[in-house]
Short mmCIF file of C-alpha atoms in Angstrom, two decimals:
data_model
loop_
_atom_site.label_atom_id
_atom_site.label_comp_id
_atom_site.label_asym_id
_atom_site.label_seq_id
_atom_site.Cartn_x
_atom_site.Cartn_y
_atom_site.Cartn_z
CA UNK A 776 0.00 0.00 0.00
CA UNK A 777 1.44 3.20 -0.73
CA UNK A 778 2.10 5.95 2.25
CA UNK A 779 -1.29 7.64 3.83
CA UNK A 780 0.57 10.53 2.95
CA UNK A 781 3.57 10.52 0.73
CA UNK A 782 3.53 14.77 0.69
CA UNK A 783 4.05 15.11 4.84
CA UNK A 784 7.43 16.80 5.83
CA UNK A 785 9.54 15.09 8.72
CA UNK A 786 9.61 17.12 11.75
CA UNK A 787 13.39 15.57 12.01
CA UNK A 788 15.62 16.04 9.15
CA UNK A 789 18.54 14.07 10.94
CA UNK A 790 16.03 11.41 11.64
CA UNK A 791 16.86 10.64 7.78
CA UNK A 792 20.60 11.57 8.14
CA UNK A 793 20.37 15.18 6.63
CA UNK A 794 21.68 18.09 8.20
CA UNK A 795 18.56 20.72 9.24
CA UNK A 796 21.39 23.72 8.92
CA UNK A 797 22.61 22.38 5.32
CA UNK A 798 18.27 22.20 4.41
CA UNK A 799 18.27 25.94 5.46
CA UNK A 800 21.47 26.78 2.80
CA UNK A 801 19.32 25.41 0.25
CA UNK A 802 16.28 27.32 0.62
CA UNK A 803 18.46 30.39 0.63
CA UNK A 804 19.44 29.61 -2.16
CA UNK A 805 16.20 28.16 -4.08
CA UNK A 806 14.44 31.58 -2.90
CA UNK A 807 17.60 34.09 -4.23
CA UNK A 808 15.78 34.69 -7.30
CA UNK A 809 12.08 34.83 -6.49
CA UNK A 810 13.27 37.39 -3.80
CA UNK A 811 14.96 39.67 -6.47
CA UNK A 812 12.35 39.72 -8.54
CA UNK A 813 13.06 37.61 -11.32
CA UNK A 814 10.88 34.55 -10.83
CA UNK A 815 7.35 34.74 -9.74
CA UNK A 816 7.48 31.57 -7.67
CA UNK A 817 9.40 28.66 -6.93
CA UNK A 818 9.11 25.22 -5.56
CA UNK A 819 11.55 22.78 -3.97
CA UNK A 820 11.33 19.35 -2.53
CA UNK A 821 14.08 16.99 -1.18
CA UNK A 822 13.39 13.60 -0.54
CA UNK A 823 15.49 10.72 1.28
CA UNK A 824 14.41 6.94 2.42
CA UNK A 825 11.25 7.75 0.68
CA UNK A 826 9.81 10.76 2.70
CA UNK A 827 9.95 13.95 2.05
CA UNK A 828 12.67 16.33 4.35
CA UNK A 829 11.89 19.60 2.83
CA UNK A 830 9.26 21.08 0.84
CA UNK A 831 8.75 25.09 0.18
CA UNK A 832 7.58 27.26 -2.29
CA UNK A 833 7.72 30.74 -2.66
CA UNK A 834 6.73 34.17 -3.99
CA UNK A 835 3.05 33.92 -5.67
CA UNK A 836 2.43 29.91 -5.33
CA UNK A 837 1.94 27.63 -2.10
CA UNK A 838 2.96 24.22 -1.40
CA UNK A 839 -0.72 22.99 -2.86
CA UNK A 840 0.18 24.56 -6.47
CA UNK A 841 1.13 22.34 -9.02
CA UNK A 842 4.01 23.41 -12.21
CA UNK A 843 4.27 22.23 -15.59
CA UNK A 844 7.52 20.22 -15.49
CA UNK A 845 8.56 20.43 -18.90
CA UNK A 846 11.29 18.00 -20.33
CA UNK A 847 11.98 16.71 -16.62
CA UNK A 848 8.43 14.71 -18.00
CA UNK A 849 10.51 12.61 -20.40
CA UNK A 850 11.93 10.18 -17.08
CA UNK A 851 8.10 9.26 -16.11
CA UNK A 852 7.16 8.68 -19.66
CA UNK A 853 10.70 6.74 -20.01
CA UNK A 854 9.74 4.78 -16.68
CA UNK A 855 6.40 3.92 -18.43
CA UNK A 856 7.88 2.07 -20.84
CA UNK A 857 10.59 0.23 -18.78
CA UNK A 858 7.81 -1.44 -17.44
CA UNK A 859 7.04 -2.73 -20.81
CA UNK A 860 10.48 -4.53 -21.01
CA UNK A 861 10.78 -5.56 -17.48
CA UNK A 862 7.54 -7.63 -18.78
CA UNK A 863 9.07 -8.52 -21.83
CA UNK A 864 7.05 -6.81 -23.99
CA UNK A 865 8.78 -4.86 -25.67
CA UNK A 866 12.52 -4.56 -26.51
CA UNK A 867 15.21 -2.07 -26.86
CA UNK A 868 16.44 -3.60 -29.92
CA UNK A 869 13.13 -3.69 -31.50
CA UNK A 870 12.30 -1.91 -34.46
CA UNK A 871 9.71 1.49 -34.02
CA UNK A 872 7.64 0.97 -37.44
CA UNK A 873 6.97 -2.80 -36.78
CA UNK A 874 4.90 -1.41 -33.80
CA UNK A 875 3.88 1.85 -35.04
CA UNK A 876 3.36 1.12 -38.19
CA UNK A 877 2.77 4.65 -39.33
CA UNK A 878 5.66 6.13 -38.31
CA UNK A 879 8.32 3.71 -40.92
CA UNK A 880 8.02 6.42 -43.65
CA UNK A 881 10.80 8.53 -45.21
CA UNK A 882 13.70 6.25 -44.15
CA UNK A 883 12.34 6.07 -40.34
CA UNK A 884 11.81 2.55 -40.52
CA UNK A 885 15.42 1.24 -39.35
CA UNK A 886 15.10 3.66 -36.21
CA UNK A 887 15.12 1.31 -32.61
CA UNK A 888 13.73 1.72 -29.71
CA UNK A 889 16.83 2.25 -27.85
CA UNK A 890 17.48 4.73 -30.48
CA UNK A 891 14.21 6.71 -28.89
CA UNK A 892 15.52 7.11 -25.67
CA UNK A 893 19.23 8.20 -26.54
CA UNK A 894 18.20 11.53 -28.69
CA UNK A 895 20.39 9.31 -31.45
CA UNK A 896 17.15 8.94 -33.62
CA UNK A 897 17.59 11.70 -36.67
CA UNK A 898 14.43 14.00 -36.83
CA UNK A 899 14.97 16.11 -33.51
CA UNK A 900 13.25 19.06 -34.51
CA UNK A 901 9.81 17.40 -36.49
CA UNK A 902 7.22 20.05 -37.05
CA UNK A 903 4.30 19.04 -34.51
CA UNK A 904 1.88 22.42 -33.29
CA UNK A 905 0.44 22.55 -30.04
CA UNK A 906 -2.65 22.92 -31.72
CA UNK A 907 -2.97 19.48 -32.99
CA UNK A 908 -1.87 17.67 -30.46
CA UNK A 909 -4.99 16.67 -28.58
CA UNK A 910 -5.35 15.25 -32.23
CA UNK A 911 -4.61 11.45 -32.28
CA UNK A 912 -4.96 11.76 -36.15
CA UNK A 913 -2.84 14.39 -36.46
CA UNK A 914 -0.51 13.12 -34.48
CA UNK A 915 -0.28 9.82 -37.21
CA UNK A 916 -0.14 12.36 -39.59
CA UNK A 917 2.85 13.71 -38.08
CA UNK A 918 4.67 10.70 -37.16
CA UNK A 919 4.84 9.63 -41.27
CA UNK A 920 5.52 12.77 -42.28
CA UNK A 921 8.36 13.70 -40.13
CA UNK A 922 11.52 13.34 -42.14
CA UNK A 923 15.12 12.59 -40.86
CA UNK A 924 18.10 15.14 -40.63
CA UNK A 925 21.08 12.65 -40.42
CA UNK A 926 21.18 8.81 -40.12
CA UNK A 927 19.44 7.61 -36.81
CA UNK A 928 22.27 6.41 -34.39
CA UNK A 929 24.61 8.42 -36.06
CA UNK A 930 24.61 11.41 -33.86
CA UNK A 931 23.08 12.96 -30.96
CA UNK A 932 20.67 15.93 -31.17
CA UNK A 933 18.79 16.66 -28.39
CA UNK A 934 14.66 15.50 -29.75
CA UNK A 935 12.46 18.51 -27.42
CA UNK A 936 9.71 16.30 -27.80
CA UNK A 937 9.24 14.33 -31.00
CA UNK A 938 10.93 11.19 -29.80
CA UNK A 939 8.77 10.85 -26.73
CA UNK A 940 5.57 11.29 -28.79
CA UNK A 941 6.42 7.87 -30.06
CA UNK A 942 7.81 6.35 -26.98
CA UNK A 943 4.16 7.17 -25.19
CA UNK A 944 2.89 5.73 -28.60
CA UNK A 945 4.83 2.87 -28.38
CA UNK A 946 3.17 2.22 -24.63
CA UNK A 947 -0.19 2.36 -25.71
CA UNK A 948 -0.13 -0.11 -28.21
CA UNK A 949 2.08 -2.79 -26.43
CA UNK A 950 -0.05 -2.18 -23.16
CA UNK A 951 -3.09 -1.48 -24.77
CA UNK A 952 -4.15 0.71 -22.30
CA UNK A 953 -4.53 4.70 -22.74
CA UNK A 954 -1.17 6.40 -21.71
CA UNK A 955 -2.37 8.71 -19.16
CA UNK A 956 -4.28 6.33 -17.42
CA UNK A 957 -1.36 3.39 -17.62
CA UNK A 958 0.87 6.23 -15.67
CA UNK A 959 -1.72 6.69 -13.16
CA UNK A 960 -2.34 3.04 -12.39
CA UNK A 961 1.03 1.61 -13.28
CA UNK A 962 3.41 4.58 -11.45
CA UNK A 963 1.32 7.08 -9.65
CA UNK A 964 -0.76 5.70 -8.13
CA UNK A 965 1.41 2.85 -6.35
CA UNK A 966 3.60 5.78 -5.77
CA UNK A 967 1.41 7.50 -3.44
CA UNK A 968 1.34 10.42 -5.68
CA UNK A 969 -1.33 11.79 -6.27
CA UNK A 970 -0.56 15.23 -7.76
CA UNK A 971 1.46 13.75 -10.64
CA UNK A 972 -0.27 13.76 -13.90
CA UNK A 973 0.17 13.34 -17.90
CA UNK A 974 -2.89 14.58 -18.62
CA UNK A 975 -4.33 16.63 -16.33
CA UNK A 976 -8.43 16.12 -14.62
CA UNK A 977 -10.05 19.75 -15.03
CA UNK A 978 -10.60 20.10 -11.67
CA UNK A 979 -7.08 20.51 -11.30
CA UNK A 980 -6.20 23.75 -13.40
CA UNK A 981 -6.35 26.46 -10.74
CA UNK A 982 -3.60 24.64 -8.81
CA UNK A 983 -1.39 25.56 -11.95
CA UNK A 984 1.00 28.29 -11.46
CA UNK A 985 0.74 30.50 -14.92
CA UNK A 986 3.94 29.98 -16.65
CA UNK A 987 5.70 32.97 -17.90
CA UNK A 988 8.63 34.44 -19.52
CA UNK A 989 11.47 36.21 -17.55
CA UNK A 990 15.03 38.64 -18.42
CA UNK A 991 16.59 39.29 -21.22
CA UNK A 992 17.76 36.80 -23.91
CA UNK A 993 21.63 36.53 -24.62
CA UNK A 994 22.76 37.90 -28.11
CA UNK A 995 24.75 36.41 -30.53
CA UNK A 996 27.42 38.75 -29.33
CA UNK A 997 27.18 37.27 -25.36
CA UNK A 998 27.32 33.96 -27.46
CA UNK A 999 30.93 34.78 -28.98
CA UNK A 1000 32.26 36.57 -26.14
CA UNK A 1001 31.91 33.04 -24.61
CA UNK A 1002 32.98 31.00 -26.89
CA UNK A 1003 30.10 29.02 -27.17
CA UNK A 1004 27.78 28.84 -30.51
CA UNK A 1005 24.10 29.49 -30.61
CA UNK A 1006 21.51 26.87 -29.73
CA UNK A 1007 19.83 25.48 -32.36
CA UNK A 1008 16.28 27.14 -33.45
CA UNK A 1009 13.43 24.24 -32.09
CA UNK A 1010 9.99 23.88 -32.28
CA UNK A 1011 10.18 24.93 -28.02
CA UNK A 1012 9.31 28.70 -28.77
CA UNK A 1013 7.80 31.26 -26.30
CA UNK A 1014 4.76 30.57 -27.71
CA UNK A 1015 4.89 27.06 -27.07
CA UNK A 1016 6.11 26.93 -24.14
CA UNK A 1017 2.85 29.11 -23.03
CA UNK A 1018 0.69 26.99 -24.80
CA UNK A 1019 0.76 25.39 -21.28
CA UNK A 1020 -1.09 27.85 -19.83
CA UNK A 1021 -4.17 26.89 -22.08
CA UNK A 1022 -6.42 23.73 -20.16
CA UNK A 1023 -6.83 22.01 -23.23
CA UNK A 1024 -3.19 21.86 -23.70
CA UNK A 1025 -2.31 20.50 -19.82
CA UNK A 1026 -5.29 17.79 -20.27
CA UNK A 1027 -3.01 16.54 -23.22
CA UNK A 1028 -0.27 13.74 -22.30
CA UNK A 1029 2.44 15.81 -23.69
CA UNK A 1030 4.98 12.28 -23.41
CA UNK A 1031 8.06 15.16 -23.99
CA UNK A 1032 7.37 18.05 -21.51
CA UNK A 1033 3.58 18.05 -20.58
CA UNK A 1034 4.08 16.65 -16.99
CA UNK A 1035 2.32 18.54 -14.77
CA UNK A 1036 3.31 17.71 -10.89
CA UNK A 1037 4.49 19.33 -7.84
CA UNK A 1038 8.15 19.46 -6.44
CA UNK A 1039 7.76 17.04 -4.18
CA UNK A 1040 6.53 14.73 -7.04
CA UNK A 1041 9.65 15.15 -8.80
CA UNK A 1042 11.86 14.50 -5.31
CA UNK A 1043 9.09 11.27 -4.07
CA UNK A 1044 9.31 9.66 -8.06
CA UNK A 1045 12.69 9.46 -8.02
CA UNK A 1046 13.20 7.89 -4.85
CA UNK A 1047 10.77 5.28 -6.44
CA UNK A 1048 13.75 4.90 -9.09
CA UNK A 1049 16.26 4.73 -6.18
CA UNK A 1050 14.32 1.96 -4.68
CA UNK A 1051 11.74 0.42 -6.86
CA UNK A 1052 8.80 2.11 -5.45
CA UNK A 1053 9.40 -0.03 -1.82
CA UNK A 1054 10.13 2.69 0.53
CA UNK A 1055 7.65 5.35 -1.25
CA UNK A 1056 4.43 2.91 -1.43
CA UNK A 1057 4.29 -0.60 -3.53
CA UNK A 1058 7.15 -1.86 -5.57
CA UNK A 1059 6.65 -0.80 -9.01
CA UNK A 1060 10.26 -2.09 -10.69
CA UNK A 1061 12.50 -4.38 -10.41
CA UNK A 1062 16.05 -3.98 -9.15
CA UNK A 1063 17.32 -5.44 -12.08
CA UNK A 1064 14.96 -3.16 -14.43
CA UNK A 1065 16.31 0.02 -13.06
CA UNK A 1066 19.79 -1.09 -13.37
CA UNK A 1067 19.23 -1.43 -17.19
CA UNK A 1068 18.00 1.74 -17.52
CA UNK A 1069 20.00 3.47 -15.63
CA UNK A 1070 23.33 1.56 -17.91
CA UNK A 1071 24.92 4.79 -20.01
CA UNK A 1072 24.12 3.68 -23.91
CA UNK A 1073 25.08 6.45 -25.52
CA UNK A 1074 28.77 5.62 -26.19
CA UNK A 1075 31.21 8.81 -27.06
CA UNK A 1076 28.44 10.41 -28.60
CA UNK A 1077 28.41 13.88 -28.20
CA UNK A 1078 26.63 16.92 -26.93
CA UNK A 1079 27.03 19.41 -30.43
CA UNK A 1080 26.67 22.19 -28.23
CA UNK A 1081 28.57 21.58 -24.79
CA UNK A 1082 31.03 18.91 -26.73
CA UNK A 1083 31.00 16.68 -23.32
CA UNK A 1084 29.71 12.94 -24.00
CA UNK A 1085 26.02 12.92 -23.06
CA UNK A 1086 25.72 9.73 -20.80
CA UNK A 1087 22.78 8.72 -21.88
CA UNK A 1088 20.44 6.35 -20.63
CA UNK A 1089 16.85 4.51 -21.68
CA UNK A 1090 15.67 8.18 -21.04
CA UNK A 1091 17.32 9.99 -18.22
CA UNK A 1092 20.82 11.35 -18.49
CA UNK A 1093 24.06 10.18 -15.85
CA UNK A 1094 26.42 12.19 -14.20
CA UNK A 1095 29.29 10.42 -14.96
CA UNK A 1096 32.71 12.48 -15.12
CA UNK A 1097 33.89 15.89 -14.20
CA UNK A 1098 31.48 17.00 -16.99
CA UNK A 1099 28.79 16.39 -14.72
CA UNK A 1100 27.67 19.90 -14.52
CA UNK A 1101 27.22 20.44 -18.35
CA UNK A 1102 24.85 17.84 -17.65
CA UNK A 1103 22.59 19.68 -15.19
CA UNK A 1104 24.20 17.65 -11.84
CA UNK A 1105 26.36 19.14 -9.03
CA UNK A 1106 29.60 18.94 -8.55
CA UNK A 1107 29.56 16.99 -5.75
CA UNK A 1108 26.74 14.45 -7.15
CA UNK A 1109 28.54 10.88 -7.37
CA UNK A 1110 29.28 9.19 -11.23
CA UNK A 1111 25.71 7.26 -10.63
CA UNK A 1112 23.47 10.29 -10.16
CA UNK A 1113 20.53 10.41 -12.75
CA UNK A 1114 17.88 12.34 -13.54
CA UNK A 1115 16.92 14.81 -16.53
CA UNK A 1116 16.07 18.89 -16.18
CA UNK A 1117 13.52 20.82 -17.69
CA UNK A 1118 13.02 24.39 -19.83
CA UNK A 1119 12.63 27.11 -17.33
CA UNK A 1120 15.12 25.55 -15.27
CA UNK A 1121 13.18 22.79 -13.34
CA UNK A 1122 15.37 20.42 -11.56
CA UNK A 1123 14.70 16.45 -10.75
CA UNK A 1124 17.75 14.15 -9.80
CA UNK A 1125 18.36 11.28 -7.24
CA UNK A 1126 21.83 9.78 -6.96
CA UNK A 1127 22.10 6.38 -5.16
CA UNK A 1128 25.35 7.21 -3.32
CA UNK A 1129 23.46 9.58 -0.81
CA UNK A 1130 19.60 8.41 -1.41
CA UNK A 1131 18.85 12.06 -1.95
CA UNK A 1132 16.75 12.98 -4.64
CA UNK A 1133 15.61 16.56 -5.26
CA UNK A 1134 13.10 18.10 -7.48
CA UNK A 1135 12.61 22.74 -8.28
CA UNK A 1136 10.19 23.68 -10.18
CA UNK A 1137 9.70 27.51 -11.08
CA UNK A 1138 7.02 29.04 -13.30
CA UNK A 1139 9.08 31.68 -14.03
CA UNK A 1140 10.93 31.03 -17.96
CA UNK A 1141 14.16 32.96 -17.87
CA UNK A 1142 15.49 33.81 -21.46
CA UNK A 1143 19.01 33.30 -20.33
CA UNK A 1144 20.65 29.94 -20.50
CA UNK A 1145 23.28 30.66 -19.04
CA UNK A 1146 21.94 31.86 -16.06
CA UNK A 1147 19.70 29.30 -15.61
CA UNK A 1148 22.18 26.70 -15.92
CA UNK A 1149 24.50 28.09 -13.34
CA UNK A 1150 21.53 28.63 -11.25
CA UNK A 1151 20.10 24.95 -11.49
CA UNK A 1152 24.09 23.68 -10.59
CA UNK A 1153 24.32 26.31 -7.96
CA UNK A 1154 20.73 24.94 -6.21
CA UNK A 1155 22.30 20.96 -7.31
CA UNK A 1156 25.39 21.47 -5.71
CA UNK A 1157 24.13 22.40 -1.96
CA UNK A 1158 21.12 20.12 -2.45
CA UNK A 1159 24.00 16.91 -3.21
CA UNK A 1160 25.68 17.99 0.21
CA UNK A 1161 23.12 17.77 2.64
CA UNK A 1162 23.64 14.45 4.17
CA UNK A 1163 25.20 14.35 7.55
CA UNK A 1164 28.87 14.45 7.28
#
C-alpha cells in the first residue's frame, strides 16, 4: 500500500541523516531569485528513504500549487515504458515501425527503440503544433511525415519532444491501455502520488502556477564573447512553451514536456527509481529493471553544443565524469546520479550514493541559459551535500 501521505514533511531532518542547517542553505538559495524579482514563484522538494525532508515554495504559489515540469516529463514517460520490457514486452532492440506502423516512412523505418531514448534517432526538430496535439490523427499524420536530418544512431541531437511522442505511442499499443491512465495506475498511483499527472483532470487547473517568460535573452554577441555557438532554433518557442497555460493543452499527455506535478513529485518519483517504489508505497520495478536503464548507452556520442559525451540512458541522463555539470548535476553528485532537467530551469535528480533525490520547479521562464544553468548547478550542488557528514 502506498504511504497515507507521501507529501508530509519530517519534523526531524537528521532522523533521515540530513543536516537541518545544510536544508536551510538550500532554501536560501532556491528563494535568491524569487526574492529579487526575477521569478514569480518557486518550488523545492528533497526527498530521502522515501519521505519527504523539505518542501517550500515561494513568492506567488503555495505548497498545494502544481508546475508544468517540462522535459523533466521525459523520465516518467521513459519509466512507463521500462515497465514494458521488465515484462518482456517490448525490446530495446526492437524496431519502431513494426509497432507503429505509421511512423516507418521517409527512411524512419530502421530507427530502434533504444534509439528513442538516446536523442540518437535523426528528426529532432519534427514540425508538430500545439494545436494538434490533442489530435490522435494528427498526431499519425505527423509521425509519417516527419523526415530525418542525419542517419538515426549516427549522432546525438537533443529530440524537445518528438521522440517521446512515439515512446508514449509505443506504450499504448504494447499495453493497450490509454497512456495517461497506464501512468496513473502503473506509477502514480502505487507511488502514493497523487498530484502527478500526464494529462491533467479539469478540476485541477487552478492549482497551476501560470507559466511565464522572464530577463533578457543573450545575443549572438554574449554567445561569442563566450565561446560558445548558438543553440539550435526548435519547435520549443515562447509561444509554445505558453501553450501550457491553455487547459486544453495541460489535459493533453504531452509524453516530452507536458508533466504537470508538484516538487515534491519530482523529489518522491525518483526515490521510487532509487528503490523500486518499496520505501515510497508498492514496488513498481525491479532492481534489475532500473539497473538497465539506468546503464549509459550512448557511447562517445556527443553533446554538439557543450562537446562533453552525453551519458545517456533509456531516457534519463548520468552524471558520470567531471562534466557532470554540463549535464545539469552538481559537482559533488557521485558518477551514478541520474535524472533529466527541464526548460525554465526545473530540476529532478536522485543519486544512489546519498539516497537524496531533489526536485525545483519555477514558473518563471528565464530567457538566459546561461543563467539558468548556473543557477540549477548552484541549487544541485548544496542540495547533493546535505547528508550528515
Amino acid at each position: 500500500m502506498p504511504l497515507s501521505n507521501p507529501y508530509s514533511v519530517t519534523s526531524s531532518p537528521e532522523s533521515a541523516n540530513v543536516d537541518s542547517d545544510k536544508l536551510a542553505q538550500v532554501v536560501d538559495r532556491a528563494r535568491r531569485e524569487v526574492d529579487e524579482g526575477l521569478l514569480p514563484s518557486a518550488q523545492i522538494a528533497i526527498a530521502r528513504e522515501g519521505r519527504l525532508v523539505l518542501f517550500e515554495t515561494f513568492g506567488d504559489a503555495t505548497n498545494d500549487s502544481l508546475y508544468c515540469v517540462f522535459s523533466s516529463t521525459k523520465a516518467i514517460t521513459s519509466a512507463a515504458a521500462w515497465l514494458l520490457i521488465e515484462a518482456g514486452e517490448l525490446s530495446t532492440d526492437e524496431v519502431v515501425a513494426a509497432i507503429v506502423p505509421e511512423f516507418g516512412t521517409n527512411g524512419k523505418d530502421v530507427i530502434t527503440v533504444e534509439q528513442l531514448f538516446l536523442h540518437s534517432s535523426g528528426f529532432p526538430h519534427a514540425p508538430f503544433h500545439p494545436t494538434d496535439w490533442p489530435d490522435r490523427d494528427r498526431r499519425y499524420a505527423r509521425f509519417a511525415q516527419w523526415r530525418l536530418n542525419w542517419e538515426p544512431g549516427s549522432q546525438f541531437e537533443y529530440h524537445p519532444s518528438s521522440s517521446m511522442w512515439v515512446v508514449a505511442e509505443i506504450v499504448e499499443r504494447r499495453s493497450g491501455r490509454d497512456f495517461t491512465e497506464f501512468v496513473r495506475t502503473e506509477i502514480a498511483d502505487p507511488l502514493g502520488l497523487s498530484d502527478l499527472h500526464l494529462g491533467l483532470p479539469a478540476g485541477e487547473h487552478p492549482r497551476v502556477a501560470e507559466i511565464v517568460h522572464c530577463g533578457e535573452p543573450m545575443t549572438s554577441e554574449d554567445y561569442a564573447r563566450l565561446g560558445l555557438p548558438e543553440p539550435p532554433v526548435t519547435e520549443v518557442t515562447e509561444d509554445a512553451i505558453l501553450s501550457f497555460n491553455r487547459p486544453e493543452i495541460r489535459a493533453v499527455p504531452v509524453a516530452g514536456g507536458g508533466g504537470i506535478m508538484s516538487a515534491a513529485d519530482l523529489a518522491l518519483f525518483y526515490q521510487g527509481l532509487l528503490h523500486g517504489g518499496s520505501v515510497v508505497g508498492r514496488r513498481v520495478w525491479k532492481d534489475e529493471t532500473l539497473r538497465m536503464a539506468r546503464a549509459v548507452r550512448s557511447g562517445d556520442l556527443r553533446d554538439p553544443v557543450t562537446g562533453v559525451p552525453v551519458n545517456r540512458a533509456l531516457g534519463v541522463v548520468i552524471a558520470g565524469d567531471s562534466w557532470r555539470n554540463m549535464r545539469g548535476f552538481a559537482h559533488g553528485n557521485s558518477a551514478e546520479a541520474f535524472g533529466h532537467g527541464g526548460a525554465g530551469g526545473q530540476i529532478a535528480w536522485a543519486d544512489p550514493a546519498t539516497g537524496i533525490s531533489v526536485g525545483y520547479c519555477t514558473n518563471g521562464h528565464d530567457r538566459n541559459p546561461m543563467r539558468l544553468g548556473r543557477r540549477g548547478v548552484s541549487i544541485s550542488n548544496r542540495v547533493a551535500d546535505v547528508t550528515v557528514a
